Amino acid sequence: TVLAPSCAHCGTQGVALKRCARCLQTSYCGAACQKAGWKGHKKTCAPQLPLGEVREILNAANAADDWQGVLKWEGRMEELLQGQSDDVCAFVLAAFLYAHHLGMQSTGNTDHALSCVGLGERRVDLLGKMQRFRDQGEAMCRHADN
């Protein structure tokens, strides 16, 4: 079942929705709902920037233990991962994983722990695939040397 788009604040469906001009990800039925929902939305609202700039921001925020600065970009995680090398994907997943770890330590919010589990499983799966490729490559090199 495909859900119809709804207002991020009041949940109204079936009306013309307007997207947040900053992130273009969240929709509202009008200015009143956007204003009312801003307090919660601003925590995750991030402008649409080129992926290279987002990666640089993640790097800097991660290095500074700015977990909130990293998590602002979590809504674009799939876009950040798409078409990237396994090493880049592992870095992006690790940045979000570490940010949720710091967020849980800072706030005690268990939602961060749940996010850590999901991101951790995805990263382990990715790293497992990377190791299998490395193992296969090494085996092929050993075989070629014989």
PDB file of C-alpha atoms in Angstrom:
ATOM      1  CA  THR A   1       0.000   0.000   0.000  1.00  0.00           C
ATOM      2  CA  VAL A   2       1.387   3.410  -0.980  1.00  0.00           C
ATOM      3  CA  LEU A   3       0.635   6.142   1.517  1.00  0.00           C
ATOM      4  CA  ALA A   4      -0.468   9.516   0.207  1.00  0.00           C
ATOM      5  CA  PRO A   5       1.830  12.408   1.104  1.00  0.00           C
ATOM      6  CA  SER A   6       0.758  14.162   4.266  1.00  0.00           C
ATOM      7  CA  CYS A   7       1.574  17.325   6.172  1.00  0.00           C
ATOM      8  CA  ALA A   8       4.538  16.725   8.483  1.00  0.00           C
ATOM      9  CA  HIS A   9       2.851  18.711  11.261  1.00  0.00           C
ATOM     10  CA  CYS A  10      -0.866  17.929  11.210  1.00  0.00           C
ATOM     11  CA  GLY A  11      -0.954  14.818   9.004  1.00  0.00           C
ATOM     12  CA  THR A  12      -3.546  16.197   6.568  1.00  0.00           C
ATOM     13  CA  GLN A  13      -3.674  14.274   3.293  1.00  0.00           C
ATOM     14  CA  GLY A  14      -5.238  15.055  -0.055  1.00  0.00           C
ATOM     15  CA  VAL A  15      -4.281  18.728  -0.144  1.00  0.00           C
ATOM     16  CA  ALA A  16      -1.611  20.541  -2.138  1.00  0.00           C
ATOM     17  CA  LEU A  17       1.504  20.356   0.011  1.00  0.00           C
ATOM     18  CA  LYS A  18       4.450  22.733  -0.052  1.00  0.00           C
ATOM     19  CA  ARG A  19       7.979  21.512   0.676  1.00  0.00           C
ATOM     20  CA  CYS A  20      10.376  23.118   3.104  1.00  0.00           C
ATOM     21  CA  ALA A  21      12.438  25.500   0.956  1.00  0.00           C
ATOM     22  CA  ARG A  22      15.622  24.683   2.860  1.00  0.00           C
ATOM     23  CA  CYS A  23      15.750  20.872   2.754  1.00  0.00           C
ATOM     24  CA  LEU A  24      13.093  20.092   0.137  1.00  0.00           C
ATOM     25  CA  GLN A  25      12.389  16.879   2.074  1.00  0.00           C
ATOM     26  CA  THR A  26       9.539  17.780   4.441  1.00  0.00           C
ATOM     27  CA  SER A  27       6.078  18.886   3.284  1.00  0.00           C
ATOM     28  CA  TYR A  28       3.437  21.036   4.957  1.00  0.00           C
ATOM     29  CA  CYS A  29      -0.119  21.991   4.071  1.00  0.00           C
ATOM     30  CA  GLY A  30       0.578  25.650   4.751  1.00  0.00           C
ATOM     31  CA  ALA A  31       2.670  28.317   6.439  1.00  0.00           C
ATOM     32  CA  ALA A  32       0.918  27.863   9.806  1.00  0.00           C
ATOM     33  CA  CYS A  33       1.830  24.169   9.973  1.00  0.00           C
ATOM     34  CA  GLN A  34       5.372  24.846   8.813  1.00  0.00           C
ATOM     35  CA  LYS A  35       5.827  27.466  11.531  1.00  0.00           C
ATOM     36  CA  ALA A  36       4.266  25.216  14.173  1.00  0.00           C
ATOM     37  CA  GLY A  37       6.441  22.274  13.141  1.00  0.00           C
ATOM     38  CA  TRP A  38       9.712  24.197  12.851  1.00  0.00           C
ATOM     39  CA  LYS A  39      10.910  23.526  16.424  1.00  0.00           C
ATOM     40  CA  GLY A  40      11.050  19.785  15.730  1.00  0.00           C
ATOM     41  CA  HIS A  41      11.964  19.979  12.056  1.00  0.00           C
ATOM     42  CA  LYS A  42      14.951  22.309  12.489  1.00  0.00           C
ATOM     43  CA  LYS A  43      16.839  19.506  14.260  1.00  0.00           C
ATOM     44  CA  THR A  44      16.961  17.506  11.023  1.00  0.00           C
ATOM     45  CA  CYS A  45      16.532  20.225   8.373  1.00  0.00           C
ATOM     46  CA  ALA A  46      19.624  20.503   6.209  1.00  0.00           C
ATOM     47  CA  PRO A  47      20.006  22.495   2.998  1.00  0.00           C
ATOM     48  CA  GLN A  48      20.403  20.755  -0.341  1.00  0.00           C
ATOM     49  CA  LEU A  49      24.137  20.832  -0.964  1.00  0.00           C
ATOM     50  CA  PRO A  50      26.326  18.928  -3.404  1.00  0.00           C
ATOM     51  CA  LEU A  51      27.283  15.518  -2.016  1.00  0.00           C
ATOM     52  CA  GLY A  52      30.976  16.430  -1.871  1.00  0.00           C
ATOM     53  CA  GLU A  53      30.210  19.344   0.453  1.00  0.00           C
ATOM     54  CA  VAL A  54      28.006  17.126   2.620  1.00  0.00           C
ATOM     55  CA  ARG A  55      30.857  14.609   2.973  1.00  0.00           C
ATOM     56  CA  GLU A  56      33.225  17.418   4.015  1.00  0.00           C
ATOM     57  CA  ILE A  57      30.691  18.628   6.588  1.00  0.00           C
ATOM     58  CA  LEU A  58      30.287  15.073   7.923  1.00  0.00           C
ATOM     59  CA  ASN A  59      34.057  14.745   8.195  1.00  0.00           C
ATOM     60  CA  ALA A  60      34.419  18.017  10.108  1.00  0.00           C
ATOM     61  CA  ALA A  61      31.424  17.392  12.371  1.00  0.00           C
ATOM     62  CA  ASN A  62      32.540  13.832  13.102  1.00  0.00           C
ATOM     63  CA  ALA A  63      36.060  15.017  13.960  1.00  0.00           C
ATOM     64  CA  ALA A  64      34.618  17.629  16.338  1.00  0.00           C
ATOM     65  CA  ASP A  65      32.214  15.143  17.981  1.00  0.00           C
ATOM     66  CA  ASP A  66      29.338  17.363  16.735  1.00  0.00           C
ATOM     67  CA  TRP A  67      26.794  14.552  16.648  1.00  0.00           C
ATOM     68  CA  GLN A  68      23.883  16.895  15.972  1.00  0.00           C
ATOM     69  CA  GLY A  69      25.744  18.359  12.992  1.00  0.00           C
ATOM     70  CA  VAL A  70      26.182  14.865  11.554  1.00  0.00           C
ATOM     71  CA  LEU A  71      22.601  13.740  12.167  1.00  0.00           C
ATOM     72  CA  LYS A  72      21.183  16.712  10.253  1.00  0.00           C
ATOM     73  CA  TRP A  73      22.317  14.880   7.120  1.00  0.00           C
ATOM     74  CA  GLU A  74      20.875  11.477   7.979  1.00  0.00           C
ATOM     75  CA  GLY A  75      17.842  12.160   5.790  1.00  0.00           C
ATOM     76  CA  ARG A  76      20.193  12.121   2.786  1.00  0.00           C
ATOM     77  CA  MET A  77      22.076   8.969   3.824  1.00  0.00           C
ATOM     78  CA  GLU A  78      20.829   6.842   0.918  1.00  0.00           C
ATOM     79  CA  GLU A  79      21.828   9.569  -1.516  1.00  0.00           C
ATOM     80  CA  LEU A  80      25.262   9.786   0.137  1.00  0.00           C
ATOM     81  CA  LEU A  81      25.732   6.026  -0.249  1.00  0.00           C
ATOM     82  CA  GLN A  82      24.462   5.674  -3.804  1.00  0.00           C
ATOM     83  CA  GLY A  83      27.138   4.811  -6.344  1.00  0.00           C
ATOM     84  CA  GLN A  84      30.002   5.200  -3.867  1.00  0.00           C
ATOM     85  CA  SER A  85      32.872   2.841  -3.197  1.00  0.00           C
ATOM     86  CA  ASP A  86      32.510   0.429  -0.297  1.00  0.00           C
ATOM     87  CA  ASP A  87      35.120   2.403   1.657  1.00  0.00           C
ATOM     88  CA  VAL A  88      33.137   5.650   1.288  1.00  0.00           C
ATOM     89  CA  CYS A  89      29.924   3.850   2.275  1.00  0.00           C
ATOM     90  CA  ALA A  90      31.650   2.372   5.334  1.00  0.00           C
ATOM     91  CA  PHE A  91      32.802   5.876   6.337  1.00  0.00           C
ATOM     92  CA  VAL A  92      29.327   7.405   5.927  1.00  0.00           C
ATOM     93  CA  LEU A  93      27.703   4.615   7.949  1.00  0.00           C
ATOM     94  CA  ALA A  94      30.398   4.899  10.624  1.00  0.00           C
ATOM     95  CA  ALA A  95      29.866   8.671  10.859  1.00  0.00           C
ATOM     96  CA  PHE A  96      26.133   8.224  11.485  1.00  0.00           C
ATOM     97  CA  LEU A  97      26.748   5.315  13.858  1.00  0.00           C
ATOM     98  CA  TYR A  98      29.226   7.342  15.921  1.00  0.00           C
ATOM     99  CA  ALA A  99      26.883  10.358  15.945  1.00  0.00           C
ATOM    100  CA  HIS A 100      24.030   8.246  17.335  1.00  0.00           C
ATOM    101  CA  HIS A 101      26.408   6.790  19.938  1.00  0.00           C
ATOM    102  CA  LEU A 102      27.349  10.315  21.078  1.00  0.00           C
ATOM    103  CA  GLY A 103      23.701  11.368  20.961  1.00  0.00           C
ATOM    104  CA  MET A 104      22.699   8.522  23.250  1.00  0.00           C
ATOM    105  CA  GLN A 105      25.507   9.352  25.677  1.00  0.00           C
ATOM    106  CA  SER A 106      24.534  13.011  25.660  1.00  0.00           C
ATOM    107  CA  THR A 107      20.753  12.709  25.898  1.00  0.00           C
ATOM    108  CA  GLY A 108      20.059   9.194  27.172  1.00  0.00           C
ATOM    109  CA  ASN A 109      17.463   8.862  24.385  1.00  0.00           C
ATOM    110  CA  THR A 110      17.141   5.175  23.505  1.00  0.00           C
ATOM    111  CA  ASP A 111      16.070   6.008  19.929  1.00  0.00           C
ATOM    112  CA  HIS A 112      19.774   6.628  19.305  1.00  0.00           C
ATOM    113  CA  ALA A 113      20.506   3.069  20.465  1.00  0.00           C
ATOM    114  CA  LEU A 114      17.961   1.643  18.012  1.00  0.00           C
ATOM    115  CA  SER A 115      19.535   3.644  15.193  1.00  0.00           C
ATOM    116  CA  CYS A 116      22.970   2.343  16.237  1.00  0.00           C
ATOM    117  CA  VAL A 117      21.765  -1.237  15.932  1.00  0.00           C
ATOM    118  CA  GLY A 118      20.388  -0.732  12.413  1.00  0.00           C
ATOM    119  CA  LEU A 119      23.407   1.225  11.180  1.00  0.00           C
ATOM    120  CA  GLY A 120      25.790  -1.215  12.839  1.00  0.00           C
ATOM    121  CA  GLU A 121      24.158  -4.204  11.155  1.00  0.00           C
ATOM    122  CA  ARG A 122      24.291  -2.471   7.786  1.00  0.00           C
ATOM    123  CA  ARG A 123      27.964  -1.549   8.257  1.00  0.00           C
ATOM    124  CA  VAL A 124      28.909  -5.070   9.385  1.00  0.00           C
ATOM    125  CA  ASP A 125      27.184  -6.457   6.297  1.00  0.00           C
ATOM    126  CA  LEU A 126      29.045  -3.998   4.063  1.00  0.00           C
ATOM    127  CA  LEU A 127      32.390  -4.674   5.749  1.00  0.00           C
ATOM    128  CA  GLY A 128      31.768  -8.420   5.479  1.00  0.00           C
ATOM    129  CA  LYS A 129      31.266  -8.046   1.729  1.00  0.00           C
ATOM    130  CA  MET A 130      34.405  -5.935   1.475  1.00  0.00           C
ATOM    131  CA  GLN A 131      36.423  -8.572   3.341  1.00  0.00           C
ATOM    132  CA  ARG A 132      35.076 -11.346   1.109  1.00  0.00           C
ATOM    133  CA  PHE A 133      36.215  -9.378  -1.970  1.00  0.00           C
ATOM    134  CA  ARG A 134      39.649  -8.846  -0.417  1.00  0.00           C
ATOM    135  CA  ASP A 135      39.918 -12.550   0.478  1.00  0.00           C
ATOM    136  CA  GLN A 136      38.923 -13.549  -3.060  1.00  0.00           C
ATOM    137  CA  GLY A 137      41.464 -11.141  -4.536  1.00  0.00           C
ATOM    138  CA  GLU A 138      44.251 -12.443  -2.317  1.00  0.00           C
ATOM    139  CA  ALA A 139      43.349 -16.052  -3.203  1.00  0.00           C
ATOM    140  CA  MET A 140      43.415 -15.185  -6.900  1.00  0.00           C
ATOM    141  CA  CYS A 141      46.850 -13.559  -6.502  1.00  0.00           C
ATOM    142  CA  ARG A 142      48.198 -16.601  -4.642  1.00  0.00           C
ATOM    143  CA  HIS A 143      46.789 -18.870  -7.339  1.00  0.00           C
ATOM    144  CA  ALA A 144      48.381 -16.736 -10.081  1.00  0.00           C
ATOM    145  CA  ASP A 145      51.762 -16.903  -8.307  1.00  0.00           C
ATOM    146  CA  ASN A 146      51.696 -20.743  -8.326  1.00  0.00           C
TER     147      ASN A 146
END
